[in-house]
Amino acid sequence: MPRHLLSMSDLDAAAIRTILDTATQMHEVQHREVKKIPTLRGRTIINLFFEDSTRTRSSFEIAGKWMSADTINITGKGSATSKGESLRDTVRTIDAMGVDAFVIRHGASGACHQVAGWVDAHVINAGDGTHEHPTQALLDAYTMERRLGSLEGRHVAIVGDLTHSRVLRSNLISLRRLGAAVTLVAPPTLMPSGITSWAHRDGFTVGHDLDAVLGGEGARPVDALMMLRVQKERMSGGYFPTAREYTVGYGLTRDRLARLTDLNPEIVICHPGPMNRGLEISADAADAAQSLVLDQVSAGVAVRMSVLYHLLAGADGGADAAARVPRSAWAGSAA
Ligand code: ASP
């Protein structure tokens, strides 16, 4: 296992498999009356969130608590960064207290990579700008596998605001490593630049016509459809004429869902949340039997337990942590 989880590219297929397998065991804790195992007793995990979050932050906190770690939440607004302290000073200050792991969400792509170079603790990327969100990709894979079985040879279509999506970037790596075929669909304005050479290099396909990809003449049947949120907070200009036109072209409407279900009754629908109901996904689709949205949330706790376990207490994580020497001068001089 890597020391940090900054990108899905830190995990090869075997490491992904190990994390997903352990998550299956961790998931069982959720159904116990007493949700507590001693695995991370005595470890301290800092959730440092500079961007808003409901699912990711609470599931990391629950994951740590169920494994008996001490988890502490710090938000950008409530920390000294609001007084002008730099990210480097903030994380080095907390690191000097001897914490074991940082779970970080930050608006800047690459922020977690930087933090990993500044601290002794393990760093887990909980979403950095438009770059990556590896634990989301892991929980998506876990959820889809529970319903579909192995993803090897399955076809996953990822639709929506691809330009701003860290979920997309992590999922592309993860799904390709697990052997799935991937098709991306978005209006040209929400397609990341350089997508053609990227698709060529990483072996996925790209389309602009959602109905053609989902059920057009000769189209490869879709096993899982992942709808991405339109990230209005990251948009500075107009990426599509009106919300209505976006929905008509790229939304999972009730009619589209009905057509899809006729073609493949087993199809599953994912969305990382939070959903813009009525924009990229209709309420009917969000709540349909095919929707795995709440299964994804449930899996989020198990997968994050597994990641924390493997990084902090797994075969190399535990030994590594014990051998760590704090960076602060005080610890050095006391030696
Ligand atoms: N919750 C996910 C993220 O933080 C997806 C989203 O916000 O659209 O990236």
Short mmCIF file of N, CA and C and ligand atoms in Angstrom, two decimals, residues 51-53 55-56 105 126-127 129 132-133 136 164-167 228-231 233-234 271-274, ligand 1:
data_model
loop_
_atom_site.label_atom_id
_atom_site.label_comp_id
_atom_site.label_asym_id
_atom_site.label_seq_id
_atom_site.Cartn_x
_atom_site.Cartn_y
_atom_site.Cartn_z
N GLU A 51 -13.40 22.95 1.84
CA GLU A 51 -14.59 23.07 0.98
C GLU A 51 -15.72 22.34 1.69
N ASP A 52 -16.95 22.74 1.38
CA ASP A 52 -18.10 22.13 2.04
C ASP A 52 -18.22 20.65 1.68
N SER A 53 -18.80 19.90 2.58
CA SER A 53 -19.00 18.47 2.33
C SER A 53 -20.02 17.93 3.32
N ARG A 55 -21.37 14.21 2.70
CA ARG A 55 -21.08 12.77 2.65
C ARG A 55 -19.64 12.44 3.03
N THR A 56 -18.69 13.09 2.34
CA THR A 56 -17.30 12.68 2.50
C THR A 56 -16.81 12.94 3.91
N ARG A 105 -9.67 18.04 2.19
CA ARG A 105 -10.41 18.54 1.01
C ARG A 105 -10.00 19.99 0.83
N ALA A 126 -9.36 13.92 0.00
CA ALA A 126 -10.83 13.82 0.06
C ALA A 126 -11.45 14.77 -0.98
N GLY A 127 -10.68 15.08 -2.02
CA GLY A 127 -11.18 15.97 -3.08
C GLY A 127 -10.31 17.21 -3.16
N GLY A 129 -9.77 20.32 -5.58
CA GLY A 129 -10.17 21.11 -6.75
C GLY A 129 -10.86 20.25 -7.79
N GLU A 132 -8.78 15.24 -8.24
CA GLU A 132 -9.14 13.85 -7.95
C GLU A 132 -9.93 13.69 -6.64
N HIS A 133 -10.58 12.58 -6.52
CA HIS A 133 -11.36 12.24 -5.33
C HIS A 133 -11.32 10.71 -5.22
N GLN A 136 -13.95 8.42 -3.54
CA GLN A 136 -15.24 8.37 -4.24
C GLN A 136 -15.19 7.28 -5.32
N HIS A 164 -15.23 19.91 -14.72
CA HIS A 164 -14.97 20.29 -13.33
C HIS A 164 -14.95 19.10 -12.37
N SER A 165 -14.99 17.88 -12.92
CA SER A 165 -15.23 16.74 -12.03
C SER A 165 -13.98 15.97 -11.62
N ARG A 166 -13.65 16.07 -10.34
CA ARG A 166 -12.58 15.23 -9.78
C ARG A 166 -13.05 13.78 -9.66
N VAL A 167 -14.37 13.61 -9.54
CA VAL A 167 -14.93 12.25 -9.47
C VAL A 167 -14.65 11.53 -10.79
N LEU A 228 -23.01 12.97 -13.37
CA LEU A 228 -22.20 13.89 -12.56
C LEU A 228 -22.94 15.20 -12.33
N ARG A 229 -22.64 15.79 -11.21
CA ARG A 229 -23.30 17.05 -10.84
C ARG A 229 -22.78 18.21 -11.70
N VAL A 230 -23.69 19.07 -12.09
CA VAL A 230 -23.29 20.32 -12.73
C VAL A 230 -22.74 21.21 -11.61
N GLN A 231 -21.42 21.48 -11.66
CA GLN A 231 -20.75 22.15 -10.54
C GLN A 231 -20.77 23.67 -10.73
N GLU A 233 -20.65 26.05 -8.76
CA GLU A 233 -19.71 26.85 -7.99
C GLU A 233 -18.34 26.94 -8.64
N ARG A 234 -18.06 26.07 -9.63
CA ARG A 234 -16.76 26.14 -10.31
C ARG A 234 -16.90 26.75 -11.71
N HIS A 271 -24.70 8.39 -8.78
CA HIS A 271 -24.47 9.85 -8.73
C HIS A 271 -23.68 10.09 -7.45
N PRO A 272 -22.57 10.86 -7.53
CA PRO A 272 -21.76 11.01 -6.32
C PRO A 272 -22.39 11.91 -5.26
N GLY A 273 -23.43 12.67 -5.66
CA GLY A 273 -24.04 13.62 -4.74
C GLY A 273 -23.11 14.82 -4.53
N PRO A 274 -23.63 15.93 -4.14
CA PRO A 274 -25.06 16.21 -3.99
C PRO A 274 -25.74 16.33 -5.36
N1 ASP B 1 -19.24 15.21 -3.80
C1 ASP B 1 -18.37 15.08 -4.95
C2 ASP B 1 -17.15 15.95 -4.80
O1 ASP B 1 -16.91 16.50 -3.77
C3 ASP B 1 -19.08 15.32 -6.21
C4 ASP B 1 -19.67 16.69 -6.36
O2 ASP B 1 -19.58 17.52 -5.48
O3 ASP B 1 -20.25 16.92 -7.41
O4 ASP B 1 -16.40 16.07 -5.74
#
